[in-house]
Amino acid sequence: MASTLPAAVGFLAEVRQDGGRPLDAVFASLGSRAELKERTADQSLRTVVLHSGAPDGAHARARGRTLVLAGELYNQDELLRLLPPGQALPGTDAALVLALFDTYDAHAFRLLNGRFAALVAAPGRAVLATDHAGSVPLYVSAAPGRVLAATEAKALRTAPAGRPLAARPVRRLPGTHQVPAGTVLDIEVATGNCVTHRTWTPPLARRIMREEEAVESVRHAVEHAVRARTGADTPLVVLSGGIDSSTVAALAARRSAGPIDTVSMGTDEADEFPQARVVAGHIGSAHREITIPTADLLRRLPHTVRAAECLDPDIVEYLLPLTALYLRLGDQGRRILTGYGADIPLGGMHREDRLPELDTAVCRDMDTFDGLNEMTPTLSGIGGHWSTHPYWDRDVLDLLVSLEAGLKRRYGQDKWVLRAAMGDVLPHEVVVRPKLGVHEGSGTTSSFTRLLTDAGVPRDRVRRAKQLVVQELFDQVVVEGRQPDEVATGAVVELVADRLPAGVRPVPR
């Protein structure tokens, strides 16, 4: 793959038969903008592409069809083998996908391993597609005569109400829906009627492997995913010193001609700097430590909600330290690799020694990740960067999820198979280090909780208060379109505390 960032990191596309008034392209992600306009006999296409310097690579046109792609592919070599003999090789990911669409139609998206959202405008049709994990969110508003699609819901906040679709509705944006992960929506523009195709689902069957076979398979799969996400440029790896991020950093370093860059983030409440230094020293990376005062961290809550467009307070809490870090990095245009997400297919956040309960937890987590936007590139995009997550590569997920639970919890260790796969690459103390979530290692959980209790929220109402805070922030920065720097987190907390039912708040001391 190219060493540069993806050609496009987002888009707003409008397929219309009525020639209505275009929407304003509103994005939280930073980037240059380019506009594409086309007109055919029966409909028009207007697209605003958020790009990194090469907008022509974000779209392709052939045989009356136009494809717009935000993101990138990771299995180009495999896909090129599917093209007819003698056909000129496409020069961009967008052109490659469009060439496959000519042969496979909407089912072409079942072939792709990537991090993308896509729209194909064809005669009478608008075909919308997400990658297997929905890691680049995609939103749609459809009505007879028009289909609007965008990689950020806020871009559709002024759209006329669309018709109901078989997709998740977005809070307080009537007729706007989020395209499910691993899904194609094939919409007839004239009527707004929609046919849904699933392109990927998490595996339910479990593989039985010998220990050495499982360890080798995991090592190979993660190595390949890291290699597919790095090019000639020096990548930046977010490093906590835990097994997940340390694995990504070590594998990136092993294939780099020179030292890679790593960065760790902490607050005045907590950090994992000593653990990360062990790994950075071992792999010889150019390492940075960034400390963000707790007050500054909490001021990033509106930015996190605006970027993730997520209503789950737990997820927002996980993503808050990452958002704060990305905003502090500077030097726009970095390709960032993370270890985020390994806990979901490996059950790393669960301490279940009984294997049925562990596998139940993995199934539940894989069933409920969709729509949470944990992997959205907009989190790093608000700082002008592009992030990607090797553990959520399609092939890695297919393997990790399908491993029988005894390979995930073994010899008293969580994520045993990953730890065993990296035993010859990382220091022993890193391999055996217990799991600690990024929100725990940075002190985010305790600081968010204390912010609420200091406002008079009882501890038994903290979780509900967090939900209400996130909802209020979503309404302000996504639905109403306020800039996050205009939103005072403390004022929102006070507003929520005052809305809690009478009789549950103690008198502040």
Short mmCIF file of C-alpha atoms in Angstrom, two decimals:
data_model
loop_
_atom_site.label_atom_id
_atom_site.label_comp_id
_atom_site.label_asym_id
_atom_site.label_seq_id
_atom_site.Cartn_x
_atom_site.Cartn_y
_atom_site.Cartn_z
CA MET A 1 0.00 0.00 0.00
CA ALA A 2 1.06 3.59 -0.42
CA SER A 3 2.98 5.21 2.38
CA THR A 4 0.76 8.28 2.33
CA LEU A 5 -2.57 8.63 4.11
CA PRO A 6 -5.72 7.40 2.35
CA ALA A 7 -6.82 9.54 -0.58
CA ALA A 8 -9.98 10.47 1.36
CA VAL A 9 -10.85 10.26 5.03
CA GLY A 10 -14.51 11.29 4.70
CA PHE A 11 -17.23 12.44 2.32
CA LEU A 12 -20.71 13.88 1.95
CA ALA A 13 -22.51 12.58 -1.14
CA GLU A 14 -25.91 13.57 -2.56
CA VAL A 15 -27.62 11.51 -5.26
CA ARG A 16 -30.72 13.40 -6.44
CA GLN A 17 -33.35 13.39 -9.11
CA ASP A 18 -34.90 16.65 -7.94
CA GLY A 19 -31.88 18.96 -8.04
CA GLY A 20 -32.60 20.22 -4.51
CA ARG A 21 -30.52 22.57 -2.45
CA PRO A 22 -27.17 20.99 -1.47
CA LEU A 23 -26.20 20.46 2.16
CA ASP A 24 -23.27 22.14 3.84
CA ALA A 25 -20.40 19.70 4.26
CA VAL A 26 -19.72 19.64 8.00
CA PHE A 27 -16.88 17.44 9.30
CA ALA A 28 -15.07 17.14 12.60
CA SER A 29 -12.07 15.62 10.80
CA LEU A 30 -9.50 18.00 9.39
CA GLY A 31 -8.44 17.91 5.76
CA SER A 32 -8.68 19.61 2.42
CA ARG A 33 -11.96 19.57 0.52
CA ALA A 34 -12.70 18.86 -3.10
CA GLU A 35 -16.08 18.90 -4.82
CA LEU A 36 -17.22 16.49 -7.51
CA LYS A 37 -20.34 17.15 -9.61
CA GLU A 38 -21.84 14.84 -12.22
CA ARG A 39 -25.09 14.80 -14.11
CA THR A 40 -26.67 11.90 -15.98
CA ALA A 41 -30.00 11.63 -17.74
CA ASP A 42 -31.90 10.64 -14.62
CA GLN A 43 -29.95 11.93 -11.61
CA SER A 44 -27.14 14.12 -10.32
CA LEU A 45 -24.27 13.35 -7.95
CA ARG A 46 -22.61 15.95 -5.80
CA THR A 47 -19.79 14.85 -3.51
CA VAL A 48 -17.60 16.77 -1.12
CA VAL A 49 -14.50 14.71 -0.38
CA LEU A 50 -12.35 15.33 2.68
CA HIS A 51 -8.92 14.39 1.40
CA SER A 52 -5.26 14.32 2.32
CA GLY A 53 -3.85 15.85 -0.86
CA ALA A 54 -4.88 13.45 -3.63
CA PRO A 55 -8.64 13.82 -4.13
CA ASP A 56 -8.61 12.12 -7.55
CA GLY A 57 -7.70 8.87 -5.81
CA ALA A 58 -10.89 8.98 -3.75
CA HIS A 59 -13.28 8.39 -6.65
CA ALA A 60 -13.47 6.49 -9.89
CA ARG A 61 -15.84 6.55 -12.84
CA ALA A 62 -16.47 3.93 -15.52
CA ARG A 63 -19.43 2.68 -17.60
CA GLY A 64 -21.87 5.17 -16.11
CA ARG A 65 -20.99 4.37 -12.50
CA THR A 66 -19.11 6.50 -10.00
CA LEU A 67 -17.58 5.21 -6.78
CA VAL A 68 -16.52 7.38 -3.85
CA LEU A 69 -14.28 5.77 -1.22
CA ALA A 70 -13.16 7.06 2.16
CA GLY A 71 -10.43 4.90 3.66
CA GLU A 72 -8.18 2.17 2.32
CA LEU A 73 -7.91 -1.52 1.42
CA TYR A 74 -5.52 -4.06 2.94
CA ASN A 75 -5.81 -6.98 0.51
CA GLN A 76 -5.12 -5.33 -2.84
CA ASP A 77 -2.81 -8.11 -4.04
CA GLU A 78 -5.54 -10.71 -3.58
CA LEU A 79 -8.16 -8.52 -5.20
CA LEU A 80 -6.05 -7.79 -8.27
CA ARG A 81 -5.98 -11.52 -9.04
CA LEU A 82 -9.75 -11.41 -9.54
CA LEU A 83 -9.64 -8.98 -12.44
CA PRO A 84 -10.03 -10.32 -15.99
CA PRO A 85 -6.73 -11.21 -17.72
CA GLY A 86 -5.29 -8.40 -19.74
CA GLN A 87 -7.25 -5.67 -17.93
CA ALA A 88 -5.20 -2.62 -17.01
CA LEU A 89 -4.43 -2.64 -13.31
CA PRO A 90 -6.31 0.04 -11.38
CA GLY A 91 -4.06 2.67 -9.87
CA THR A 92 -6.15 3.47 -6.80
CA ASP A 93 -8.26 1.64 -4.25
CA ALA A 94 -11.37 3.38 -5.58
CA ALA A 95 -10.67 2.25 -9.14
CA LEU A 96 -10.02 -1.29 -7.93
CA VAL A 97 -13.32 -1.48 -6.07
CA LEU A 98 -15.22 -0.10 -9.06
CA ALA A 99 -13.59 -2.68 -11.34
CA LEU A 100 -14.69 -5.44 -8.96
CA PHE A 101 -18.18 -3.93 -8.82
CA ASP A 102 -18.42 -4.35 -12.61
CA THR A 103 -18.02 -8.10 -12.13
CA TYR A 104 -19.62 -8.82 -8.75
CA ASP A 105 -22.03 -5.88 -8.37
CA ALA A 106 -22.86 -5.21 -4.68
CA HIS A 107 -21.34 -8.54 -3.66
CA ALA A 108 -17.90 -7.11 -4.47
CA PHE A 109 -17.86 -5.69 -0.95
CA ARG A 110 -17.74 -9.23 0.45
CA LEU A 111 -14.26 -9.52 -1.02
CA LEU A 112 -12.73 -6.48 0.63
CA ASN A 113 -10.53 -6.39 3.71
CA GLY A 114 -10.19 -2.73 4.55
CA ARG A 115 -11.13 0.30 6.58
CA PHE A 116 -13.60 2.21 4.45
CA ALA A 117 -17.01 3.62 3.68
CA ALA A 118 -18.14 3.71 0.06
CA LEU A 119 -20.90 4.93 -2.23
CA VAL A 120 -21.57 3.76 -5.79
CA ALA A 121 -23.86 5.97 -7.88
CA ALA A 122 -25.21 3.86 -10.74
CA PRO A 123 -28.18 4.45 -13.05
CA GLY A 124 -31.22 4.61 -10.77
CA ARG A 125 -29.25 3.27 -7.77
CA ALA A 126 -27.20 4.41 -4.82
CA VAL A 127 -25.18 1.59 -3.25
CA LEU A 128 -23.75 2.29 0.21
CA ALA A 129 -21.22 0.00 1.88
CA THR A 130 -19.28 -0.22 5.13
CA ASP A 131 -16.25 -2.35 5.86
CA HIS A 132 -16.66 -5.57 7.84
CA ALA A 133 -16.46 -3.76 11.18
CA GLY A 134 -18.08 -0.46 10.21
CA SER A 135 -14.82 1.10 11.33
CA VAL A 136 -15.46 4.12 9.10
CA PRO A 137 -19.03 5.04 10.07
CA LEU A 138 -21.52 5.74 7.30
CA TYR A 139 -24.87 7.50 7.66
CA VAL A 140 -27.74 7.75 5.18
CA SER A 141 -30.96 9.67 4.69
CA ALA A 142 -33.13 8.37 1.83
CA ALA A 143 -36.44 9.50 0.38
CA PRO A 144 -38.04 9.21 -3.06
CA GLY A 145 -35.80 11.09 -5.47
CA ARG A 146 -32.78 11.58 -3.23
CA VAL A 147 -30.19 9.66 -1.24
CA LEU A 148 -27.82 11.50 1.08
CA ALA A 149 -24.81 9.76 2.63
CA ALA A 150 -21.97 10.96 4.86
CA THR A 151 -19.19 9.58 7.00
CA GLU A 152 -20.25 11.84 9.88
CA ALA A 153 -23.86 12.13 11.05
CA LYS A 154 -23.50 15.86 11.73
CA ALA A 155 -23.15 16.41 7.97
CA LEU A 156 -26.79 15.28 7.63
CA ARG A 157 -28.21 17.23 10.55
CA THR A 158 -30.01 19.73 8.26
CA ALA A 159 -31.19 17.08 5.80
CA PRO A 160 -34.94 16.77 5.15
CA ALA A 161 -36.44 13.82 7.01
CA GLY A 162 -35.83 10.54 5.24
CA ARG A 163 -37.94 7.39 5.16
CA PRO A 164 -37.45 4.53 7.66
CA LEU A 165 -34.73 2.04 6.74
CA ALA A 166 -33.62 -1.30 8.11
CA ALA A 167 -30.79 0.41 9.96
CA ARG A 168 -30.11 2.14 13.27
CA PRO A 169 -31.79 5.58 13.58
CA VAL A 170 -29.62 8.45 14.77
CA ARG A 171 -30.77 10.31 17.87
CA ARG A 172 -32.78 13.43 17.07
CA LEU A 173 -31.96 13.35 13.35
CA PRO A 174 -35.28 12.21 11.81
CA GLY A 175 -34.85 9.76 8.96
CA THR A 176 -31.08 9.55 9.33
CA HIS A 177 -29.70 6.05 9.90
CA GLN A 178 -26.32 4.46 10.45
CA VAL A 179 -25.39 1.77 7.93
CA PRO A 180 -24.63 -1.40 9.92
CA ALA A 181 -21.13 -2.86 9.94
CA GLY A 182 -20.43 -5.29 7.14
CA THR A 183 -23.49 -4.21 5.18
CA VAL A 184 -24.48 -2.95 1.74
CA LEU A 185 -27.64 -0.88 1.30
CA ASP A 186 -28.80 -0.96 -2.33
CA ILE A 187 -31.25 1.93 -2.68
CA GLU A 188 -33.53 2.69 -5.62
CA VAL A 189 -33.24 6.44 -5.93
CA ALA A 190 -36.67 7.05 -7.46
CA THR A 191 -38.59 5.31 -4.64
CA GLY A 192 -36.17 5.18 -1.72
CA ASN A 193 -36.75 1.42 -1.51
CA CYS A 194 -33.79 -0.43 -0.06
CA VAL A 195 -32.37 -3.96 -0.31
CA THR A 196 -29.88 -5.01 2.38
CA HIS A 197 -26.93 -7.37 1.88
CA ARG A 198 -24.71 -8.56 4.72
CA THR A 199 -21.07 -8.82 3.71
CA TRP A 200 -19.56 -10.02 7.00
CA THR A 201 -20.66 -11.38 10.36
CA PRO A 202 -18.52 -12.49 13.31
CA PRO A 203 -17.88 -16.25 13.17
CA LEU A 204 -19.91 -18.39 15.58
CA ALA A 205 -18.10 -21.69 15.03
CA ARG A 206 -14.95 -22.26 17.07
CA ARG A 207 -11.65 -23.67 15.83
CA ILE A 208 -9.84 -26.40 17.75
CA MET A 209 -6.07 -26.06 17.30
CA ARG A 210 -2.96 -27.38 18.92
CA GLU A 211 -1.23 -24.73 20.99
CA GLU A 212 1.70 -24.36 18.61
CA GLU A 213 -0.60 -24.09 15.59
CA ALA A 214 -2.76 -21.45 17.24
CA VAL A 215 0.27 -19.43 18.37
CA GLU A 216 1.80 -19.52 14.89
CA SER A 217 -1.50 -18.56 13.24
CA VAL A 218 -2.03 -15.58 15.54
CA ARG A 219 1.53 -14.36 15.08
CA HIS A 220 1.25 -14.59 11.28
CA ALA A 221 -2.16 -12.89 11.13
CA VAL A 222 -1.20 -9.94 13.32
CA GLU A 223 2.15 -9.54 11.54
CA HIS A 224 0.35 -9.40 8.20
CA ALA A 225 -2.17 -6.85 9.50
CA VAL A 226 0.60 -4.60 10.83
CA ARG A 227 2.54 -4.91 7.56
CA ALA A 228 -0.55 -4.00 5.50
CA ARG A 229 -1.01 -0.82 7.53
CA THR A 230 2.54 0.51 7.33
CA GLY A 231 4.40 1.84 4.36
CA ALA A 232 7.71 3.53 3.74
CA ASP A 233 6.90 6.36 6.14
CA THR A 234 7.67 5.87 9.82
CA PRO A 235 4.45 4.93 11.60
CA LEU A 236 3.46 6.20 15.02
CA VAL A 237 2.24 3.59 17.52
CA VAL A 238 0.22 4.49 20.61
CA LEU A 239 1.99 2.51 23.32
CA SER A 240 0.72 1.75 26.82
CA GLY A 241 3.13 -1.07 27.66
CA GLY A 242 0.38 -3.71 27.70
CA ILE A 243 0.49 -6.79 25.52
CA ASP A 244 -1.86 -5.40 22.84
CA SER A 245 -0.10 -2.16 21.98
CA SER A 246 3.36 -3.62 22.65
CA THR A 247 2.70 -6.35 20.09
CA VAL A 248 1.80 -3.80 17.41
CA ALA A 249 4.82 -1.63 18.25
CA ALA A 250 7.23 -4.58 18.24
CA LEU A 251 5.98 -5.97 14.94
CA ALA A 252 6.06 -2.53 13.31
CA ALA A 253 9.62 -2.02 14.56
CA ARG A 254 10.77 -5.40 13.20
CA ARG A 255 9.80 -4.43 9.66
CA SER A 256 10.99 -0.80 9.81
CA ALA A 257 14.31 0.26 8.36
CA GLY A 258 14.82 2.69 11.22
CA PRO A 259 13.38 3.44 14.65
CA ILE A 260 9.61 3.78 14.73
CA ASP A 261 7.87 6.48 16.74
CA THR A 262 5.88 5.59 19.86
CA VAL A 263 3.87 7.77 22.22
CA SER A 264 2.28 7.26 25.63
CA MET A 265 -0.34 9.40 27.31
CA GLY A 266 -1.06 9.92 31.00
CA THR A 267 -2.67 12.45 33.31
CA ASP A 268 -1.82 13.92 36.68
CA GLU A 269 -4.06 11.15 38.06
CA ALA A 270 -2.31 8.12 36.55
CA ASP A 271 -0.04 6.94 33.75
CA GLU A 272 1.65 3.83 32.40
CA PHE A 273 4.89 5.54 31.48
CA PRO A 274 7.27 3.09 33.25
CA GLN A 275 5.68 0.10 31.51
CA ALA A 276 5.77 1.78 28.10
CA ARG A 277 9.43 2.75 28.57
CA VAL A 278 10.35 -0.91 28.97
CA VAL A 279 8.87 -1.69 25.56
CA ALA A 280 10.22 1.44 23.87
CA GLY A 281 13.72 0.64 25.12
CA HIS A 282 13.43 -2.96 24.02
CA ILE A 283 12.37 -2.16 20.44
CA GLY A 284 14.51 1.01 20.15
CA SER A 285 11.68 3.39 19.29
CA ALA A 286 11.77 7.16 19.40
CA HIS A 287 9.45 7.54 22.36
CA ARG A 288 7.41 10.47 23.68
CA GLU A 289 5.40 10.87 26.87
CA ILE A 290 2.53 13.32 27.00
CA THR A 291 0.92 14.28 30.30
CA ILE A 292 -2.47 15.97 30.12
CA PRO A 293 -3.86 17.61 33.27
CA THR A 294 -7.13 16.04 34.36
CA ALA A 295 -9.03 19.30 33.93
CA ASP A 296 -7.83 19.56 30.32
CA LEU A 297 -8.73 15.92 29.72
CA LEU A 298 -12.31 16.41 30.87
CA ARG A 299 -12.62 19.49 28.68
CA ARG A 300 -12.14 17.13 25.75
CA LEU A 301 -15.41 15.32 26.44
CA PRO A 302 -17.31 17.46 23.90
CA HIS A 303 -14.59 16.81 21.31
CA THR A 304 -14.79 13.05 21.94
CA VAL A 305 -18.57 12.93 21.56
CA ARG A 306 -18.46 15.10 18.43
CA ALA A 307 -15.81 12.89 16.87
CA ALA A 308 -17.20 9.49 17.85
CA GLU A 309 -20.90 10.42 17.59
CA CYS A 310 -21.43 7.80 20.28
CA LEU A 311 -24.03 7.72 23.06
CA ASP A 312 -22.51 4.96 25.18
CA PRO A 313 -20.79 6.53 28.22
CA ASP A 314 -18.43 3.59 28.69
CA ILE A 315 -17.17 3.86 25.12
CA VAL A 316 -16.84 7.62 25.37
CA GLU A 317 -14.79 7.12 28.53
CA TYR A 318 -12.51 4.66 26.71
CA LEU A 319 -12.07 7.06 23.81
CA LEU A 320 -11.55 10.25 25.81
CA PRO A 321 -7.82 9.74 26.52
CA LEU A 322 -7.20 8.81 22.88
CA THR A 323 -8.98 11.94 21.69
CA ALA A 324 -6.98 14.10 24.07
CA LEU A 325 -3.77 12.47 22.89
CA TYR A 326 -4.52 12.92 19.19
CA LEU A 327 -5.25 16.61 19.74
CA ARG A 328 -1.91 17.07 21.49
CA LEU A 329 0.28 15.28 18.95
CA GLY A 330 0.76 18.10 16.48
CA ASP A 331 2.47 17.41 13.14
CA GLN A 332 -0.67 16.68 11.16
CA GLY A 333 -0.73 13.83 8.71
CA ARG A 334 0.64 10.98 10.81
CA ARG A 335 -0.34 7.36 10.22
CA ILE A 336 -1.11 5.99 13.68
CA LEU A 337 -1.35 2.33 14.65
CA THR A 338 -2.97 1.28 17.92
CA GLY A 339 -3.51 -1.88 19.91
CA TYR A 340 -7.12 -0.90 20.50
CA GLY A 341 -9.78 -3.57 20.20
CA ALA A 342 -7.88 -6.78 20.98
CA ASP A 343 -9.87 -7.32 24.16
CA ILE A 344 -13.13 -7.79 22.27
CA PRO A 345 -12.33 -10.92 20.20
CA LEU A 346 -10.01 -12.32 22.89
CA GLY A 347 -12.25 -11.62 25.89
CA GLY A 348 -9.46 -9.66 27.54
CA MET A 349 -11.68 -7.56 29.79
CA HIS A 350 -13.27 -10.67 31.29
CA ARG A 351 -11.69 -12.74 34.04
CA GLU A 352 -13.75 -15.84 33.43
CA ASP A 353 -12.02 -19.10 34.31
CA ARG A 354 -15.15 -20.99 33.21
CA LEU A 355 -14.86 -21.24 29.45
CA PRO A 356 -18.59 -21.18 28.62
CA GLU A 357 -18.94 -17.82 30.35
CA LEU A 358 -15.86 -16.48 28.57
CA ASP A 359 -17.14 -17.50 25.14
CA THR A 360 -20.56 -16.06 26.00
CA ALA A 361 -18.84 -12.76 26.80
CA VAL A 362 -16.98 -12.81 23.48
CA CYS A 363 -20.21 -13.51 21.59
CA ARG A 364 -21.98 -10.69 23.41
CA ASP A 365 -19.17 -8.21 22.74
CA MET A 366 -19.02 -9.14 19.05
CA ASP A 367 -22.80 -8.86 18.79
CA THR A 368 -22.90 -5.39 20.35
CA PHE A 369 -19.84 -3.54 18.98
CA ASP A 370 -21.70 -2.26 15.92
CA GLY A 371 -22.71 1.39 16.05
CA LEU A 372 -20.47 2.29 18.99
CA ASN A 373 -17.89 3.86 16.66
CA GLU A 374 -14.97 2.74 18.81
CA MET A 375 -12.73 2.49 15.75
CA THR A 376 -13.80 5.63 13.91
CA PRO A 377 -10.90 7.48 12.26
CA THR A 378 -12.56 10.78 13.14
CA LEU A 379 -11.07 10.48 16.64
CA SER A 380 -7.60 11.02 15.19
CA GLY A 381 -9.00 12.99 12.26
CA ILE A 382 -9.81 15.96 14.50
CA GLY A 383 -6.06 16.28 14.94
CA GLY A 384 -5.41 15.78 11.22
CA HIS A 385 -4.17 12.18 11.54
CA TRP A 386 -5.26 8.73 10.29
CA SER A 387 -5.51 5.89 12.79
CA THR A 388 -5.87 2.19 12.09
CA HIS A 389 -6.20 -0.87 14.30
CA PRO A 390 -4.54 -4.16 13.27
CA TYR A 391 -6.59 -6.29 15.67
CA TRP A 392 -9.72 -5.32 13.73
CA ASP A 393 -8.33 -6.44 10.41
CA ARG A 394 -10.93 -8.76 8.89
CA ASP A 395 -8.61 -11.78 8.75
CA VAL A 396 -7.36 -11.20 12.29
CA LEU A 397 -10.92 -10.99 13.59
CA ASP A 398 -11.94 -14.12 11.71
CA LEU A 399 -9.12 -15.98 13.45
CA LEU A 400 -9.24 -14.49 16.95
CA VAL A 401 -13.01 -14.70 17.37
CA SER A 402 -13.14 -18.27 16.12
CA LEU A 403 -10.48 -19.67 18.47
CA GLU A 404 -11.99 -21.86 21.17
CA ALA A 405 -12.11 -20.18 24.56
CA GLY A 406 -9.45 -22.41 26.10
CA LEU A 407 -6.85 -20.75 23.88
CA LYS A 408 -7.89 -17.32 25.10
CA ARG A 409 -7.90 -18.15 28.80
CA ARG A 410 -5.17 -20.70 29.54
CA TYR A 411 -2.78 -21.40 32.40
CA GLY A 412 -4.50 -18.65 34.40
CA GLN A 413 -3.70 -15.97 31.79
CA ASP A 414 -6.11 -13.83 29.79
CA LYS A 415 -5.34 -13.56 26.06
CA TRP A 416 -2.92 -16.46 26.43
CA VAL A 417 -2.56 -17.18 22.71
CA LEU A 418 -1.47 -13.60 21.94
CA ARG A 419 0.96 -13.57 24.87
CA ALA A 420 2.45 -16.87 23.72
CA ALA A 421 2.73 -15.59 20.14
CA MET A 422 4.90 -12.68 21.30
CA GLY A 423 7.02 -14.52 23.85
CA ASP A 424 10.17 -14.29 21.72
CA VAL A 425 9.73 -10.63 20.78
CA LEU A 426 8.80 -8.78 23.98
CA PRO A 427 10.31 -8.68 27.48
CA HIS A 428 8.86 -11.30 29.83
CA GLU A 429 7.39 -8.70 32.18
CA VAL A 430 5.39 -7.25 29.28
CA VAL A 431 4.14 -10.64 28.14
CA VAL A 432 2.75 -11.48 31.60
CA ARG A 433 1.58 -8.00 32.57
CA PRO A 434 -2.12 -7.99 33.65
CA LYS A 435 -4.66 -6.16 31.52
CA LEU A 436 -5.39 -2.50 32.23
CA GLY A 437 -7.79 -0.49 30.08
CA VAL A 438 -6.64 2.79 28.52
CA HIS A 439 -9.28 4.68 30.52
CA GLU A 440 -8.00 3.05 33.73
CA GLY A 441 -4.32 3.59 33.03
CA SER A 442 -4.92 7.27 32.32
CA GLY A 443 -7.19 7.85 35.31
CA THR A 444 -10.12 8.78 33.07
CA THR A 445 -12.71 6.73 34.96
CA SER A 446 -11.88 8.18 38.35
CA SER A 447 -11.70 11.76 37.07
CA PHE A 448 -15.04 11.56 35.22
CA THR A 449 -16.69 10.01 38.27
CA ARG A 450 -15.27 12.66 40.59
CA LEU A 451 -16.46 15.42 38.28
CA LEU A 452 -20.01 14.15 38.82
CA THR A 453 -19.78 13.47 42.54
CA ASP A 454 -18.28 16.93 43.08
CA ALA A 455 -21.43 18.30 41.40
CA GLY A 456 -23.53 16.49 44.00
CA VAL A 457 -24.39 13.32 42.08
CA PRO A 458 -24.70 10.30 44.43
CA ARG A 459 -22.40 7.43 43.61
CA ASP A 460 -25.30 5.10 42.90
CA ARG A 461 -26.48 7.56 40.23
CA VAL A 462 -23.10 8.18 38.58
CA ARG A 463 -23.64 5.78 35.68
CA ARG A 464 -27.02 7.29 34.86
CA ALA A 465 -25.53 10.77 35.13
CA LYS A 466 -22.76 9.81 32.70
CA GLN A 467 -25.39 8.65 30.22
CA LEU A 468 -27.22 11.96 30.50
CA VAL A 469 -24.00 13.98 30.14
CA VAL A 470 -23.11 12.14 26.94
CA GLN A 471 -26.64 12.56 25.56
CA GLU A 472 -26.58 16.29 26.28
CA LEU A 473 -23.17 16.67 24.67
CA PHE A 474 -24.36 14.71 21.61
CA ASP A 475 -27.40 16.96 21.27
CA GLN A 476 -25.25 20.07 21.45
CA VAL A 477 -22.26 19.18 19.26
CA VAL A 478 -23.86 16.77 16.76
CA VAL A 479 -27.56 17.64 16.50
CA GLU A 480 -27.33 21.39 17.14
CA GLY A 481 -23.96 21.83 15.48
CA ARG A 482 -22.14 23.68 18.26
CA GLN A 483 -18.35 23.67 18.21
CA PRO A 484 -16.92 21.63 21.11
CA ASP A 485 -14.75 24.53 22.34
CA GLU A 486 -18.00 26.45 22.89
CA VAL A 487 -19.36 23.75 25.22
CA ALA A 488 -18.32 23.84 28.88
CA THR A 489 -18.18 20.32 30.29
CA GLY A 490 -18.74 21.60 33.82
CA ALA A 491 -21.89 23.45 32.80
CA VAL A 492 -23.27 20.31 31.16
CA VAL A 493 -22.55 18.31 34.32
CA GLU A 494 -24.37 20.87 36.45
CA LEU A 495 -27.31 20.82 34.04
CA VAL A 496 -27.52 17.03 34.26
CA ALA A 497 -27.17 17.02 38.04
CA ASP A 498 -30.08 19.43 38.30
CA ARG A 499 -32.21 17.19 36.08
CA LEU A 500 -31.78 14.09 38.23
CA PRO A 501 -34.97 13.15 40.09
CA ALA A 502 -35.61 15.13 43.25
CA GLY A 503 -34.58 13.45 46.44
CA VAL A 504 -31.56 11.57 45.10
CA ARG A 505 -28.99 14.34 45.37
CA PRO A 506 -27.26 15.07 48.66
CA VAL A 507 -26.55 18.65 49.66
CA PRO A 508 -23.07 19.55 48.33
CA ARG A 509 -20.56 20.10 51.11
#
